[in-house]
Coordinates of C-alpha atoms in Angstrom, one line a residue:
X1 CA -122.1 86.9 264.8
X2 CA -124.0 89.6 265.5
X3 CA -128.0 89.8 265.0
X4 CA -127.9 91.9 261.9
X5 CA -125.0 89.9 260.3
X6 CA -121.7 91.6 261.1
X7 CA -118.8 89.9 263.0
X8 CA -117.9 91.8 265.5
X9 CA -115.2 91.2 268.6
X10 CA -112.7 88.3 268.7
X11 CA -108.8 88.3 268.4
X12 CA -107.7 92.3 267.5
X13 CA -105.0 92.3 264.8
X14 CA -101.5 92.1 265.8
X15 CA -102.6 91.2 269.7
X16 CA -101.1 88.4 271.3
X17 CA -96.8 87.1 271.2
X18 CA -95.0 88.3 268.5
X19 CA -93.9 85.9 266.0
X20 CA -89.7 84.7 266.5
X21 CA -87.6 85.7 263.1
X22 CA -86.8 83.1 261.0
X23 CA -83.1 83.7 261.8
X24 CA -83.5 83.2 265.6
X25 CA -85.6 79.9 265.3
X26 CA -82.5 78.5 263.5
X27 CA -80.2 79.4 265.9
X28 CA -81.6 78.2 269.0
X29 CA -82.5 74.8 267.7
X30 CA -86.3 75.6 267.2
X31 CA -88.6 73.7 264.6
X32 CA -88.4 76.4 261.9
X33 CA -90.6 76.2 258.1
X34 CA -88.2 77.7 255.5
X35 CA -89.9 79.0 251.9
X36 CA -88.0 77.8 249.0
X37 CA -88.8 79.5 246.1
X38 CA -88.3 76.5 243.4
X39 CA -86.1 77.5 239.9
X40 CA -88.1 76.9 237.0
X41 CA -87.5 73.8 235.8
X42 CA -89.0 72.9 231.8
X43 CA -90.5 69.8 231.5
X44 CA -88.7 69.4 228.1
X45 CA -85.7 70.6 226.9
X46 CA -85.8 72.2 223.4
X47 CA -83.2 72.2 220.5
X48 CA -82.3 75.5 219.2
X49 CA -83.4 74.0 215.7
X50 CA -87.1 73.7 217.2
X51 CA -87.4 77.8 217.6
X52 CA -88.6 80.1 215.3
X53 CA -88.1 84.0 214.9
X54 CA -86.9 83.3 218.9
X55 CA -86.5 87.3 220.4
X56 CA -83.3 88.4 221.8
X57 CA -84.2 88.2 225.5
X58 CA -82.3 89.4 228.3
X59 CA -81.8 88.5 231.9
X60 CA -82.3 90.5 234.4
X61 CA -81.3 90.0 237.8
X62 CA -83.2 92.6 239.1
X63 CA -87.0 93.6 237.9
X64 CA -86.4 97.4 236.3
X65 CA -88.3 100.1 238.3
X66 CA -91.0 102.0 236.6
X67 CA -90.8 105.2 235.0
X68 CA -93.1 106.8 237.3
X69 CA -90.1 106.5 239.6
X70 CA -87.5 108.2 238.1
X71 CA -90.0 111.1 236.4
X72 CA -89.4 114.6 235.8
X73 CA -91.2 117.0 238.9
X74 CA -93.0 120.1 238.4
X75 CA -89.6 121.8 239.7
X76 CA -87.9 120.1 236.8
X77 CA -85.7 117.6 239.0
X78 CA -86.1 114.1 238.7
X79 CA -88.3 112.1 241.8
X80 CA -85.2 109.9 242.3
X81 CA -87.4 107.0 243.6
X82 CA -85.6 104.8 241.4
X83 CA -82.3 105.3 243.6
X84 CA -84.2 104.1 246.6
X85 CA -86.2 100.7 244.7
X86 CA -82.8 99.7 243.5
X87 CA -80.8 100.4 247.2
X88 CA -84.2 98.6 248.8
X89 CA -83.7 95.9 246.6
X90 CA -79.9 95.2 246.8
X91 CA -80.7 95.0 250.8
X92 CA -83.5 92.4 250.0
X93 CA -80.8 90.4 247.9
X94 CA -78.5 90.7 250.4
X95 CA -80.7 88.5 252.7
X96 CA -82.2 86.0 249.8
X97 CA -85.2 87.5 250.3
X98 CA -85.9 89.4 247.3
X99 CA -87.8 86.7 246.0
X100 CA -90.8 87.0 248.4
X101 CA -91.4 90.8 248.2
X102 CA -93.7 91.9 245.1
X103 CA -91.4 94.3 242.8
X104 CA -94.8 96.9 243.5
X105 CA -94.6 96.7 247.3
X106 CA -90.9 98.1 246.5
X107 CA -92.1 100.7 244.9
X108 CA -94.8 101.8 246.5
X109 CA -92.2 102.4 249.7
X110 CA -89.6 104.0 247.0
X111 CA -91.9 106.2 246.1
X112 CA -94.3 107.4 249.4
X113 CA -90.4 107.8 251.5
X114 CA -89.2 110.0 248.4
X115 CA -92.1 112.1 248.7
X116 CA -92.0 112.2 252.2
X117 CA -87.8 113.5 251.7
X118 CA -89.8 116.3 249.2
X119 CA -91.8 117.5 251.6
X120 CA -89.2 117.8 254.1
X121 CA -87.2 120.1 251.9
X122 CA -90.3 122.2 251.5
X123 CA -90.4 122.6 255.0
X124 CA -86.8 123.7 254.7
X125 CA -87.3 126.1 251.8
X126 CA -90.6 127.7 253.0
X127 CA -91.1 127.3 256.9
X128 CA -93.9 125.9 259.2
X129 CA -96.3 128.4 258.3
X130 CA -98.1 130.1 255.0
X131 CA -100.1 132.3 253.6
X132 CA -104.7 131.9 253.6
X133 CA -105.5 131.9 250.4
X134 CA -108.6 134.1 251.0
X135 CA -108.1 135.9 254.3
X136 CA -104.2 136.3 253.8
X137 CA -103.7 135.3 257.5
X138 CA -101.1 133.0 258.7
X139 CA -101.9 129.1 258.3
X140 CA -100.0 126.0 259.4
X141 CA -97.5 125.2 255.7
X142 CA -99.4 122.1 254.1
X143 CA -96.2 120.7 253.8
X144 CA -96.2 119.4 257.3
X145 CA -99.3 117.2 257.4
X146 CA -98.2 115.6 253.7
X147 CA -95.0 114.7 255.3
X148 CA -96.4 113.1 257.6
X149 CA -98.4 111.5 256.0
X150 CA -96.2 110.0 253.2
X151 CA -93.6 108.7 256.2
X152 CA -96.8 107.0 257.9
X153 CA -97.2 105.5 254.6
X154 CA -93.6 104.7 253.9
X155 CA -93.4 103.4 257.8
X156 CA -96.1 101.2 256.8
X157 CA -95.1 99.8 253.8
X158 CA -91.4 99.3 255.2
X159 CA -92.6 97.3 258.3
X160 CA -94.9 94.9 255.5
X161 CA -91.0 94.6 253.3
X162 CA -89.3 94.0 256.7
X163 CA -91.7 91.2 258.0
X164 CA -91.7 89.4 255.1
X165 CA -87.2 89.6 255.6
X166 CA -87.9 89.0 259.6
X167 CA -90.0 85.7 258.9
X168 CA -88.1 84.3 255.8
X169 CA -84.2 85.4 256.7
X170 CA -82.0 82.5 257.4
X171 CA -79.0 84.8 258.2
X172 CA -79.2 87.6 260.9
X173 CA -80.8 90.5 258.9
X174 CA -77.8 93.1 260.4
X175 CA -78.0 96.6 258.7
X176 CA -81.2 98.8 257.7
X177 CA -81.3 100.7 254.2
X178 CA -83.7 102.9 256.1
X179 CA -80.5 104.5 258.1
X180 CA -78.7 106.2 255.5
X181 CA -81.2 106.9 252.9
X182 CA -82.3 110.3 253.4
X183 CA -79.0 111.1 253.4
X184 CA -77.6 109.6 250.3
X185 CA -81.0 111.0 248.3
X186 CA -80.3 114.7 250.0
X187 CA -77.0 114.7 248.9
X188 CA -77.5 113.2 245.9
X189 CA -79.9 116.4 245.1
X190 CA -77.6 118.8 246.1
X191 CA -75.5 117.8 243.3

């Protein structure tokens, strides 16, 4: 600790061996700490008798995405998030790991890689350069630094989803919902 209170130096973030998947432990033979996400189990059972204006519940396999998601866009087309949360999702079930990643987290990557596909098709529709709102001279498009932008942030959040499947995977975690996705939402929007 430094003389005005601040910690400063030791171990930088991310420095040092990388940690071995889950999946690979198990395989060679390593010691290997698997979460188990307990079912909920009620202390005491209840009679049907016992309940009293009881509402009609519904289960739900998957946690519904949010509105926000699936919203109307100034160009009138919806954001289509909601395709990518319930694709994301599907993968993350896939590898019993849906469990461990927060429904938000989902979203948040949902909807930062489907702005990031909107501002690629901006780039399509209106170039690399535009217009100076005062001087009239050419400018770089804004469209290019928001897309990059929204895929750092979608890179981001995907590597957060994808450590949390790396380190708690008991299976071999083959396939990527990344690798077809911009494609599937592109053509999707054609439509």
């Amino acid at each position: 600790m430094a003389k005005d209170g601040t910690n400063r130096g030791g171990r930088r973030v991310r420095a040092g061996e990388k940690p071995e998947p889950l999946a690979n432990k198990i395989i060679t033979g390593k010691a290997a700490m698997v979460l188990e996400v307990p079912d909920f189990q009620p202390e005491t059972a209840l009679v049907a008798d016992e309940l009293e204006d009881t509402a009609d519940l519904l289960g739900a396999d998957m946690p519904a995405p949010s509105d926000y998601l699936s919203s109307r866009q100034k160009d009138g087309k919806p954001l289509e998030a909601d395709a990518l949360y319930v694709e994301t999702w599907k993968w993350l079930k896939a590898r019993g790991c849906e469990k461990f990643v927060n429904p938000r987290l989902i979203e948040s990557y949902a909807q930062a890689f489907t702005r990031y596909i909107q501002c690629e098709e901006a780039i399509s529709t209106y170039g690399f350069l535009g217009k100076h709102p005062t001087t009239g001279g050419a400018i770089a498009s804004p469209f290019v630094q928001m897309s990059q932008s929204f895929q750092k942030q979608a890179n981001l959040v995907w590597y957060e989803i994808f450590d949390i499947v790396k380190q708690n995977c008991t299976t071999a975690y083959v396939g990527n919902p990344q690798d077809d996705i911009m494609e599937a939402l592109l053509s999707g929007r054609k439509g």
